[in-house]
Amino acid sequence: MRILVISDIHANLTAFEAVLQHSQGEWDFVWCLGDVVGYGPDPNECVERLKELPQLCLAGNHDWAALNRLDVSTFNPDARRAVEWTQATLTPANTRFLEALPVTFVIGDYTLVHASPREPIWEYILEESIAELNFPHFETPYCFVGHTHQPIIYSIAAADGKTQSSKPQYDEPRALNGKRQIINPGSIGQPRDQNPKAAYGILDTASGIFEHRRIPYNIKAVQRRMYDYQLPERLITRLEHGI
Ligand code: ZN
């Protein structure tokens, strides 16, 4: 089966539609690694678009924040304002969709979580040492994570058993080769690796081949809606910088 692997849409329908359009005809099913909402201007539209697709979606910290399951006093003031706006904007039906999302899911050779296998909602895997601590926390060969908004692959080196990271080579299909890996497809709606383009992945489970991708989308259109809804300035400008 061919899978569209996506994460961190963050209520950015323009970026989400761009990814769906760009990958059209290349997948049969969607794995969404959470944070469908939060930060962006289109929480209802993104949930509703996702619901139309054949998909499996995990819960992220921003989905939980929108459900009041988290103490948002730990969020920075801009993120908190966006959470409050999202809570007030989500329809009851879309809130129910978010409430039903699982925290982890294991399917075939793959474990799916939003953040990390040992802390599925919260932990940021931003370095090799953190990835290394997470390998014992899942049993399948491969684990897909989101949350950091940075596409990357962590694997275990054959020579010394140490965890190593490698940057994605975009548009280059890569055989997973049975070696244990933690793979982040990057963020659709709010990339944070100094590259403002939307990130996603395509996985073919039959051949075990994965491909990272990046595509441009109309950032200005999203920013205009965020201004209209008076969302925080910093959240609006960061989209064009990919930070
Ligand atoms: Zn996120």
XYZ file of N, CA and C and ligand atoms in Angstrom:
730
model
N 0.840 -1.200 0.000
C 0.000 0.000 0.000
C 0.880 1.258 0.000
N 0.413 2.249 -0.735
C 1.163 3.510 -0.773
C 0.524 4.506 0.204
N 1.372 5.081 1.075
C 0.876 5.923 2.162
C 1.402 7.352 2.003
N 0.492 8.299 2.176
C 0.901 9.700 2.311
C 1.171 9.926 3.795
N 2.424 10.209 4.156
C 2.788 10.388 5.564
C 2.925 11.889 5.834
N 2.039 12.390 6.701
C 2.024 13.842 6.953
C 1.971 14.123 8.448
N 2.351 15.344 8.824
C 2.292 15.735 10.230
C 2.172 17.254 10.351
N 1.703 17.687 11.513
C 1.721 19.108 11.869
C 1.144 20.014 10.774
N -0.098 19.720 10.421
C -0.818 20.560 9.449
C -1.052 21.947 10.058
N -1.314 21.969 11.365
C -1.484 23.223 12.102
C -2.444 24.201 11.448
N -3.625 23.676 11.096
C -4.718 24.536 10.624
C -4.314 25.417 9.448
N -3.456 24.877 8.591
C -3.018 25.590 7.391
C -3.578 24.848 6.170
N -4.796 25.243 5.772
C -5.474 24.519 4.692
C -4.775 24.716 3.341
N -4.204 25.883 3.119
C -3.550 26.146 1.829
C -2.378 25.191 1.621
N -1.572 25.014 2.655
C -0.433 24.091 2.556
C -0.934 22.647 2.427
N -1.976 22.312 3.188
C -2.539 20.952 3.159
C -3.058 20.636 1.751
N -3.813 21.564 1.164
C -4.348 21.346 -0.186
C -3.214 21.230 -1.206
N -2.158 22.020 -1.015
C -1.026 21.968 -1.950
C -0.383 20.578 -1.926
N -0.256 20.008 -0.724
C 0.339 18.665 -0.595
C -0.578 17.615 -1.228
N -1.884 17.728 -0.967
C -2.821 16.747 -1.536
C -2.803 16.810 -3.062
N -2.733 18.022 -3.581
C -2.699 18.211 -5.035
C -1.409 17.640 -5.631
N -0.281 17.974 -4.970
C 1.034 17.582 -5.485
C 1.210 16.064 -5.496
N 0.591 15.397 -4.505
C 0.791 13.950 -4.353
C -0.359 13.144 -4.948
N -1.256 13.836 -5.617
C -2.463 13.203 -6.144
C -2.155 11.946 -6.968
N -2.877 10.872 -6.690
C -2.715 9.646 -7.460
C -1.535 8.790 -7.022
N -0.788 9.254 -5.998
C 0.421 8.526 -5.601
C 0.250 7.733 -4.314
N -0.929 7.803 -3.712
C -1.122 7.093 -2.450
C -2.549 6.566 -2.336
N -2.701 5.561 -1.434
C -4.007 4.948 -1.208
C -4.580 5.298 0.164
N -3.693 5.743 1.067
C -4.113 5.938 2.457
C -3.225 7.022 3.080
N -3.738 7.679 4.126
C -2.995 8.762 4.777
C -2.678 8.399 6.217
N -1.427 8.561 6.618
C -1.072 8.525 8.037
C -0.751 9.963 8.440
N -1.529 10.473 9.409
C -1.319 11.848 9.875
C -0.836 11.774 11.321
N 0.311 12.372 11.586
C 0.976 12.202 12.886
C 0.616 13.286 13.907
N -0.523 13.934 13.729
C -1.018 14.834 14.771
C -0.700 16.298 14.581
N -1.251 17.118 15.495
C -1.265 18.581 15.377
C -1.942 19.008 14.083
N -3.179 18.543 13.951
C -4.010 18.975 12.817
C -4.358 20.447 12.990
N -4.530 20.869 14.246
C -4.936 22.258 14.528
C -3.880 22.962 15.376
N -4.133 24.254 15.655
C -3.214 25.059 16.456
C -2.353 25.922 15.554
N -2.193 27.189 15.896
C -1.403 28.210 15.187
C -2.124 28.812 13.971
N -2.639 27.970 13.075
C -3.124 28.458 11.784
C -4.590 28.877 11.797
N -5.058 29.419 10.648
C -6.388 30.033 10.586
C -7.536 29.092 10.201
N -7.241 27.821 9.868
C -8.290 26.967 9.294
C -8.505 25.652 10.057
N -8.750 25.692 11.361
C -8.870 24.425 12.102
C -10.034 23.559 11.621
N -11.211 24.151 11.429
C -12.357 23.338 10.988
C -12.140 22.781 9.591
N -11.641 23.640 8.700
C -11.453 23.222 7.306
C -10.437 22.084 7.215
N -9.382 22.140 8.035
C -8.366 21.079 7.981
C -8.901 19.764 8.534
N -9.637 19.826 9.647
C -10.222 18.591 10.196
C -11.199 18.000 9.184
N -12.019 18.859 8.589
C -13.035 18.350 7.655
C -12.399 17.768 6.394
N -11.335 18.387 5.902
C -10.640 17.866 4.715
C -10.013 16.505 5.031
N -9.403 16.425 6.227
C -8.771 15.171 6.638
C -9.808 14.053 6.753
N -10.961 14.375 7.341
C -12.016 13.382 7.546
C -12.520 12.788 6.236
N -12.406 13.568 5.147
C -12.868 13.079 3.827
C -11.938 12.014 3.263
N -10.709 11.949 3.761
C -9.687 11.073 3.174
C -9.700 9.711 3.863
N -9.197 8.658 3.194
C -8.979 7.390 3.896
C -7.753 7.561 4.788
N -7.951 7.631 6.099
C -6.836 8.065 6.936
C -6.838 7.463 8.333
N -5.660 7.535 8.908
C -5.452 7.209 10.316
C -4.717 8.415 10.894
N -5.267 9.000 11.962
C -4.657 10.214 12.505
C -4.352 10.031 13.986
N -3.177 10.503 14.401
C -2.748 10.447 15.800
C -3.024 11.796 16.469
N -3.049 11.788 17.808
C -3.237 13.037 18.552
C -1.894 13.713 18.792
N -1.871 15.038 18.635
C -0.686 15.830 18.968
C -0.953 16.746 20.149
N 0.110 17.385 20.639
C -0.054 18.254 21.807
C -0.990 19.433 21.539
N -0.978 19.959 20.303
C -1.875 21.079 20.000
C -3.329 20.630 19.842
N -3.524 19.373 19.410
C -4.885 18.841 19.376
C -5.405 18.704 20.811
N -4.552 18.220 21.680
C -4.939 18.097 23.094
C -5.173 19.466 23.733
N -4.347 20.426 23.372
C -4.529 21.776 23.924
C -5.896 22.326 23.512
N -6.275 22.076 22.253
C -7.574 22.559 21.776
C -8.721 21.888 22.520
N -8.462 20.700 23.083
C -9.481 19.959 23.838
C -9.422 20.270 25.331
N -8.548 21.199 25.699
C -8.373 21.536 27.114
C -7.808 20.392 27.948
N -7.106 19.457 27.286
C -6.519 18.334 28.029
C -5.157 18.706 28.601
N -4.628 19.841 28.192
C -3.298 20.254 28.660
C -3.419 21.565 29.399
N -2.504 21.781 30.302
C -2.408 23.060 30.977
C -1.639 24.006 30.048
N -2.333 24.938 29.423
C -1.670 25.781 28.415
C -0.842 26.905 29.045
N -0.763 26.923 30.375
C 0.067 27.955 31.006
C 1.551 27.732 30.684
N 1.897 26.508 30.234
C 3.295 26.259 29.855
C 3.576 26.722 28.414
N 2.535 27.030 27.643
C 2.725 27.509 26.272
C 3.165 28.975 26.324
N 3.898 29.431 25.297
C 4.232 30.858 25.266
C 2.963 31.655 24.936
N 2.956 32.981 25.233
C 1.711 33.763 25.112
C 1.083 33.701 23.718
N 1.903 33.704 22.656
C 1.349 33.649 21.300
C 0.659 32.318 21.044
N 1.316 31.230 21.451
C 0.736 29.904 21.256
C -0.561 29.790 22.062
N -0.549 30.376 23.261
C -1.734 30.314 24.128
C -2.920 31.046 23.483
N -2.627 32.211 22.917
C -3.702 32.968 22.254
C -4.268 32.176 21.086
N -3.375 31.525 20.348
C -3.830 30.724 19.211
C -4.670 29.535 19.691
N -4.292 28.945 20.822
C -5.072 27.824 21.381
C -6.482 28.306 21.753
N -6.542 29.455 22.406
C -7.854 29.962 22.845
C -8.745 30.272 21.631
N -8.117 30.836 20.583
C -8.865 31.138 19.355
C -9.355 29.825 18.720
N -8.490 28.829 18.706
C -8.848 27.533 18.111
C -10.001 26.890 18.887
N -9.923 26.938 20.213
C -10.997 26.356 21.046
C -12.338 27.027 20.748
N -12.297 28.350 20.586
C -13.545 29.094 20.357
C -14.075 28.869 18.941
N -13.188 28.469 18.013
C -13.559 28.360 16.600
C -14.013 26.958 16.196
N -13.433 25.933 16.815
C -13.754 24.546 16.427
C -15.233 24.229 16.650
N -15.836 23.549 15.676
C -17.230 23.131 15.845
C -17.280 21.908 16.775
N -18.437 21.656 17.395
C -18.543 20.470 18.269
C -18.172 19.178 17.533
N -18.580 19.036 16.265
C -18.281 17.798 15.523
C -16.773 17.636 15.324
N -16.091 18.724 15.004
C -14.645 18.634 14.782
C -13.897 18.427 16.098
N -14.422 18.984 17.174
C -13.848 18.726 18.491
C -13.951 17.236 18.824
N -15.091 16.644 18.508
C -15.280 15.207 18.768
C -14.289 14.367 17.968
N -14.015 14.769 16.732
C -13.031 14.041 15.914
C -11.673 14.048 16.620
N -11.268 15.212 17.135
C -9.961 15.314 17.805
C -9.946 14.493 19.095
N -11.095 14.473 19.798
C -11.177 13.725 21.066
C -10.937 12.231 20.872
N -11.282 11.731 19.692
C -11.210 10.283 19.452
C -9.842 9.834 18.946
N -8.901 10.754 18.725
C -7.617 10.370 18.125
C -6.765 9.562 19.096
N -6.154 8.457 18.630
C -5.264 7.678 19.503
C -3.914 8.366 19.691
N -3.180 7.926 20.687
C -1.880 8.532 21.000
C -0.739 7.780 20.304
N -0.903 6.471 20.179
C 0.077 5.688 19.407
C -0.693 4.683 18.553
N -0.065 4.234 17.487
C -0.698 3.218 16.649
C 0.396 2.371 16.032
N 0.215 1.049 16.083
C 1.190 0.146 15.465
C 0.503 -0.565 14.312
N 1.114 -0.483 13.138
C 0.526 -1.107 11.953
C 1.647 -1.740 11.133
N 1.621 -3.068 11.054
C 2.676 -3.787 10.327
C 4.051 -3.476 10.908
N 4.955 -3.040 10.064
C 6.334 -2.743 10.486
C 6.499 -1.350 11.078
N 5.389 -0.635 11.290
C 5.498 0.789 11.622
C 4.787 1.141 12.919
N 5.478 1.936 13.749
C 4.854 2.547 14.917
C 4.655 4.024 14.587
N 3.467 4.530 14.889
C 3.164 5.926 14.599
C 2.887 6.665 15.904
N 3.543 7.807 16.094
C 3.272 8.674 17.251
C 3.453 10.126 16.812
N 2.951 11.040 17.625
C 3.178 12.447 17.293
C 4.591 12.884 17.673
N 4.974 12.641 18.936
C 6.210 13.245 19.451
C 7.370 12.249 19.529
N 7.247 11.251 20.418
C 8.292 10.226 20.525
C 7.645 8.954 21.050
N 8.267 7.796 20.790
C 7.654 6.543 21.272
C 7.525 6.486 22.789
N 8.467 7.103 23.533
C 8.339 6.989 24.994
C 7.486 8.102 25.600
N 7.320 9.212 24.893
C 6.485 10.327 25.349
C 5.685 10.826 24.146
N 4.602 10.114 23.778
C 3.966 10.327 22.467
C 3.381 11.719 22.224
N 3.140 12.460 23.297
C 2.546 13.787 23.096
C 3.579 14.903 23.213
N 4.619 14.702 24.019
C 5.430 15.834 24.432
C 6.879 15.884 23.972
N 7.560 14.739 23.925
C 9.030 14.803 23.795
C 9.484 15.215 22.390
N 10.428 16.129 22.315
C 10.988 16.548 21.031
C 12.233 15.723 20.724
N 12.214 14.990 19.620
C 13.426 14.269 19.199
C 14.197 15.195 18.265
N 15.070 15.989 18.871
C 15.819 17.003 18.112
C 17.291 16.650 17.995
N 17.716 15.579 18.669
C 19.129 15.206 18.572
C 19.296 13.692 18.692
N 20.478 13.251 18.290
C 20.746 11.812 18.235
C 20.613 11.157 19.607
N 21.049 11.864 20.654
C 21.010 11.249 21.994
C 19.574 10.970 22.439
N 18.651 11.846 22.057
C 17.238 11.630 22.420
C 16.655 10.497 21.572
N 17.020 10.478 20.298
C 16.549 9.387 19.432
C 17.031 8.051 19.980
N 18.293 8.000 20.404
C 18.876 6.755 20.918
C 18.081 6.216 22.107
N 17.667 7.125 23.001
C 16.901 6.705 24.178
C 15.517 6.182 23.790
N 15.060 6.532 22.600
C 13.716 6.140 22.177
C 13.646 4.815 21.431
N 14.770 4.370 20.869
C 14.726 3.106 20.108
C 14.186 1.925 20.921
N 14.526 1.809 22.226
C 13.968 0.670 22.988
C 12.473 0.780 23.269
N 11.866 1.920 22.950
C 10.457 2.135 23.308
C 9.473 1.799 22.197
N 9.957 1.193 21.099
C 9.016 0.657 20.103
C 9.585 -0.648 19.558
N 8.674 -1.525 19.117
C 9.096 -2.884 18.759
C 9.208 -3.115 17.261
N 8.572 -2.280 16.479
C 8.596 -2.455 15.022
C 9.945 -1.970 14.478
N 10.272 -2.329 13.235
C 11.523 -1.804 12.667
C 11.535 -0.274 12.570
N 10.370 0.295 12.220
C 10.354 1.729 11.920
C 9.339 2.470 12.776
N 9.684 3.741 13.059
C 8.764 4.600 13.797
C 8.677 5.943 13.081
N 7.471 6.392 12.813
C 7.272 7.738 12.256
C 6.867 8.697 13.363
N 7.518 9.858 13.415
C 7.208 10.901 14.398
C 7.072 12.248 13.684
N 6.412 13.186 14.360
C 6.334 14.563 13.872
C 6.851 15.489 14.960
N 6.069 16.540 15.309
C 6.255 17.364 16.498
C 7.370 18.408 16.412
N 8.548 18.037 15.876
C 9.641 19.028 15.814
C 9.511 19.932 14.596
N 8.698 19.519 13.628
C 8.533 20.275 12.373
C 9.833 20.303 11.564
N 10.682 19.296 11.758
C 11.950 19.224 11.025
C 12.116 17.823 10.438
N 12.135 17.706 9.107
C 12.301 16.376 8.519
C 13.693 15.810 8.797
N 13.743 14.551 9.183
C 15.035 13.926 9.517
C 14.863 12.414 9.589
N 15.984 11.702 9.541
C 15.969 10.243 9.736
C 17.017 9.905 10.784
N 16.633 9.143 11.802
C 17.586 8.605 12.772
C 17.702 7.110 12.529
N 18.920 6.614 12.465
C 19.114 5.177 12.270
C 20.244 4.697 13.184
N 20.417 3.378 13.237
C 21.459 2.811 14.096
C 22.593 2.337 13.197
N 23.770 2.870 13.405
C 24.902 2.528 12.545
C 25.305 1.074 12.737
N 25.545 0.374 11.618
C 25.897 -1.048 11.685
C 27.247 -1.230 12.378
N 28.158 -0.304 12.168
C 29.526 -0.450 12.666
C 29.595 -0.438 14.197
N 29.005 0.589 14.821
C 29.186 0.729 16.277
C 27.870 0.744 17.062
N 26.738 0.576 16.375
C 25.448 0.545 17.078
C 25.005 1.904 17.593
N 25.715 2.939 17.219
C 25.360 4.289 17.675
C 24.249 4.874 16.795
N 23.463 5.760 17.403
C 22.398 6.398 16.645
C 22.967 7.558 15.839
N 22.607 7.586 14.567
C 23.090 8.682 13.720
C 21.889 9.326 13.014
N 22.038 10.604 12.691
C 20.962 11.297 11.982
C 21.400 11.576 10.561
N 20.435 11.589 9.662
C 20.751 12.030 8.309
C 19.643 12.934 7.801
N 20.074 13.955 7.086
C 19.119 14.911 6.529
C 18.420 14.267 5.333
N 17.167 14.664 5.095
C 16.453 14.074 3.960
C 17.019 14.514 2.614
N 17.023 13.608 1.674
C 17.328 13.947 0.273
C 15.971 14.016 -0.424
N 15.529 15.221 -0.750
C 14.176 15.367 -1.281
C 14.032 14.760 -2.666
N 12.852 14.175 -2.881
C 12.486 13.575 -4.175
C 13.391 12.418 -4.561
N 14.048 11.830 -3.568
C 14.869 10.653 -3.862
C 14.342 9.465 -3.065
N 13.673 8.541 -3.730
C 13.150 7.359 -3.024
C 14.299 6.595 -2.356
N 14.034 6.145 -1.125
C 15.105 5.562 -0.331
C 14.604 4.250 0.271
N 15.342 3.165 0.078
C 14.931 1.874 0.626
C 15.186 1.866 2.138
N 14.200 1.424 2.914
C 14.372 1.409 4.373
C 15.290 0.275 4.815
N 15.389 -0.775 4.015
C 16.430 -1.800 4.214
C 16.355 -2.608 5.493
N 15.232 -2.561 6.189
C 15.084 -3.376 7.391
C 15.843 -2.868 8.601
N 16.642 -1.797 8.449
C 17.375 -1.254 9.595
C 16.444 -0.357 10.404
N 16.530 -0.456 11.736
C 15.622 0.315 12.583
C 15.836 1.824 12.379
N 14.716 2.519 12.244
C 14.798 3.955 11.985
C 13.653 4.709 12.628
N 13.930 5.958 12.993
C 12.899 6.908 13.409
C 12.887 7.992 12.341
N 11.731 8.152 11.711
C 11.653 9.038 10.542
C 10.639 10.145 10.800
N 11.050 11.377 10.524
C 10.146 12.520 10.647
C 9.909 13.092 9.250
N 8.636 13.117 8.801
C 8.372 13.641 7.447
C 8.424 15.156 7.380
N 8.505 15.837 8.547
C 8.448 17.303 8.577
C 7.013 17.788 8.690
N 6.838 19.096 8.689
C 5.525 19.698 8.925
C 4.924 20.249 7.645
N 3.629 20.006 7.478
C 2.920 20.618 6.344
C 2.745 22.118 6.580
N 2.197 22.480 7.733
C 1.688 23.839 7.887
C 2.558 24.827 8.626
N 3.665 24.371 9.227
C 4.542 25.327 9.918
C 5.961 24.764 10.026
N 6.663 24.637 8.887
C 8.028 24.102 8.926
C 8.947 24.968 9.804
N 9.899 24.307 10.465
C 10.821 25.036 11.359
C 12.271 24.677 11.085
N 12.612 24.457 9.824
C 14.013 24.151 9.507
C 14.584 25.165 8.523
N 14.116 26.421 8.682
C 14.569 27.521 7.817
C 14.190 27.297 6.354
N 13.233 26.450 6.126
C 12.727 26.205 4.774
C 11.208 26.313 4.856
N 10.633 27.368 4.268
C 9.183 27.589 4.445
C 8.297 26.658 3.638
N 8.866 25.834 2.772
C 8.040 24.943 1.949
C 7.391 23.837 2.788
N 6.192 23.425 2.386
C 5.485 22.338 3.081
C 6.245 21.025 2.890
N 6.315 20.241 3.965
C 7.039 18.965 3.922
C 6.053 17.807 4.051
N 6.350 16.716 3.355
C 5.570 15.488 3.526
C 6.383 14.302 3.033
N 5.815 13.094 3.222
C 6.510 11.899 2.764
C 5.576 10.943 2.046
N 6.161 10.100 1.211
C 5.418 9.037 0.538
C 6.104 7.708 0.867
N 5.311 6.764 1.388
C 5.843 5.454 1.761
C 5.150 4.373 0.942
N 5.927 3.454 0.409
C 5.351 2.270 -0.224
C 5.646 1.089 0.699
N 4.619 0.589 1.370
C 4.852 -0.454 2.373
C 5.245 -1.779 1.722
N 4.830 -2.009 0.470
C 5.161 -3.276 -0.201
C 6.654 -3.346 -0.518
N 7.205 -2.248 -1.017
C 8.627 -2.258 -1.395
C 9.518 -1.720 -0.267
N 8.917 -1.120 0.778
C 9.707 -0.535 1.858
C 10.526 0.655 1.388
N 9.920 1.481 0.543
C 10.624 2.661 0.031
C 9.926 3.926 0.520
N 10.730 4.854 1.042
C 10.199 6.118 1.567
C 10.865 7.278 0.855
N 10.075 8.346 0.670
C 10.611 9.528 -0.009
C 10.159 10.801 0.710
N 11.113 11.665 1.082
C 10.785 12.986 1.629
C 10.528 13.969 0.485
N 9.590 14.862 0.711
C 9.316 15.877 -0.318
C 9.131 17.266 0.282
N 9.372 18.285 -0.522
C 9.104 19.686 -0.138
C 8.415 20.374 -1.299
N 7.394 21.158 -0.996
C 6.732 21.900 -2.078
C 6.317 23.297 -1.608
N 6.369 24.271 -2.520
C 5.926 25.623 -2.161
C 4.398 25.701 -2.102
N 3.897 26.667 -1.346
C 2.454 26.934 -1.348
C 2.268 28.439 -1.157
N 1.026 28.891 -1.261
C 0.745 30.329 -1.190
C 0.721 30.795 0.277
N 1.884 31.129 0.797
C 2.010 31.534 2.207
C 1.234 32.831 2.469
N 1.294 33.755 1.516
C 0.620 35.068 1.688
C -0.885 34.897 1.936
N -1.491 33.939 1.251
C -2.935 33.725 1.420
C -3.256 33.297 2.855
N -2.393 32.478 3.427
C -2.594 32.016 4.809
C -2.390 33.187 5.772
N -1.340 33.971 5.506
C -1.040 35.113 6.375
C -2.192 36.122 6.375
N -2.810 36.325 5.210
C -3.946 37.269 5.137
C -5.086 36.804 6.033
N -5.369 35.507 6.013
C -6.456 35.006 6.878
C -6.079 35.158 8.350
N -4.798 34.936 8.659
C -4.372 35.073 10.060
C -4.511 36.528 10.534
N -4.193 37.486 9.640
C -4.396 38.906 9.987
C -5.880 39.186 10.208
N -6.713 38.644 9.304
C -8.164 38.860 9.434
C -8.674 38.395 10.793
N -8.131 37.261 11.272
C -8.593 36.704 12.556
C -7.793 37.252 13.740
N -6.904 38.199 13.459
C -6.084 38.838 14.504
C -5.292 37.828 15.315
N -4.750 36.854 14.618
C -3.843 35.901 15.279
C -2.490 36.593 15.499
N -1.680 36.112 16.439
C -0.451 36.833 16.810
C 0.510 37.045 15.629
N 1.048 38.258 15.572
C 1.954 38.685 14.494
C 3.124 37.708 14.298
N 3.712 37.276 15.395
C 4.894 36.410 15.301
C 4.557 35.086 14.607
N 3.349 34.586 14.861
C 2.934 33.328 14.219
C 2.700 33.540 12.725
N 2.337 34.764 12.358
C 2.079 35.080 10.942
C 3.398 35.177 10.175
N 4.359 35.913 10.739
C 5.617 36.141 10.005
C 6.492 34.896 9.950
N 6.430 34.036 10.977
C 7.335 32.875 10.985
C 7.093 31.945 9.788
N 5.878 31.955 9.248
C 5.578 31.049 8.132
C 6.477 31.299 6.924
N 6.773 32.585 6.662
C 7.570 32.883 5.458
C 9.059 32.603 5.688
N 9.461 32.435 6.943
C 10.871 32.140 7.244
C 11.120 30.661 7.523
N 10.062 29.918 7.773
C 10.246 28.505 8.094
C 10.950 28.305 9.427
N 10.517 29.078 10.422
C 11.134 28.971 11.759
C 10.067 28.765 12.838
Zn 3.303 20.755 15.952
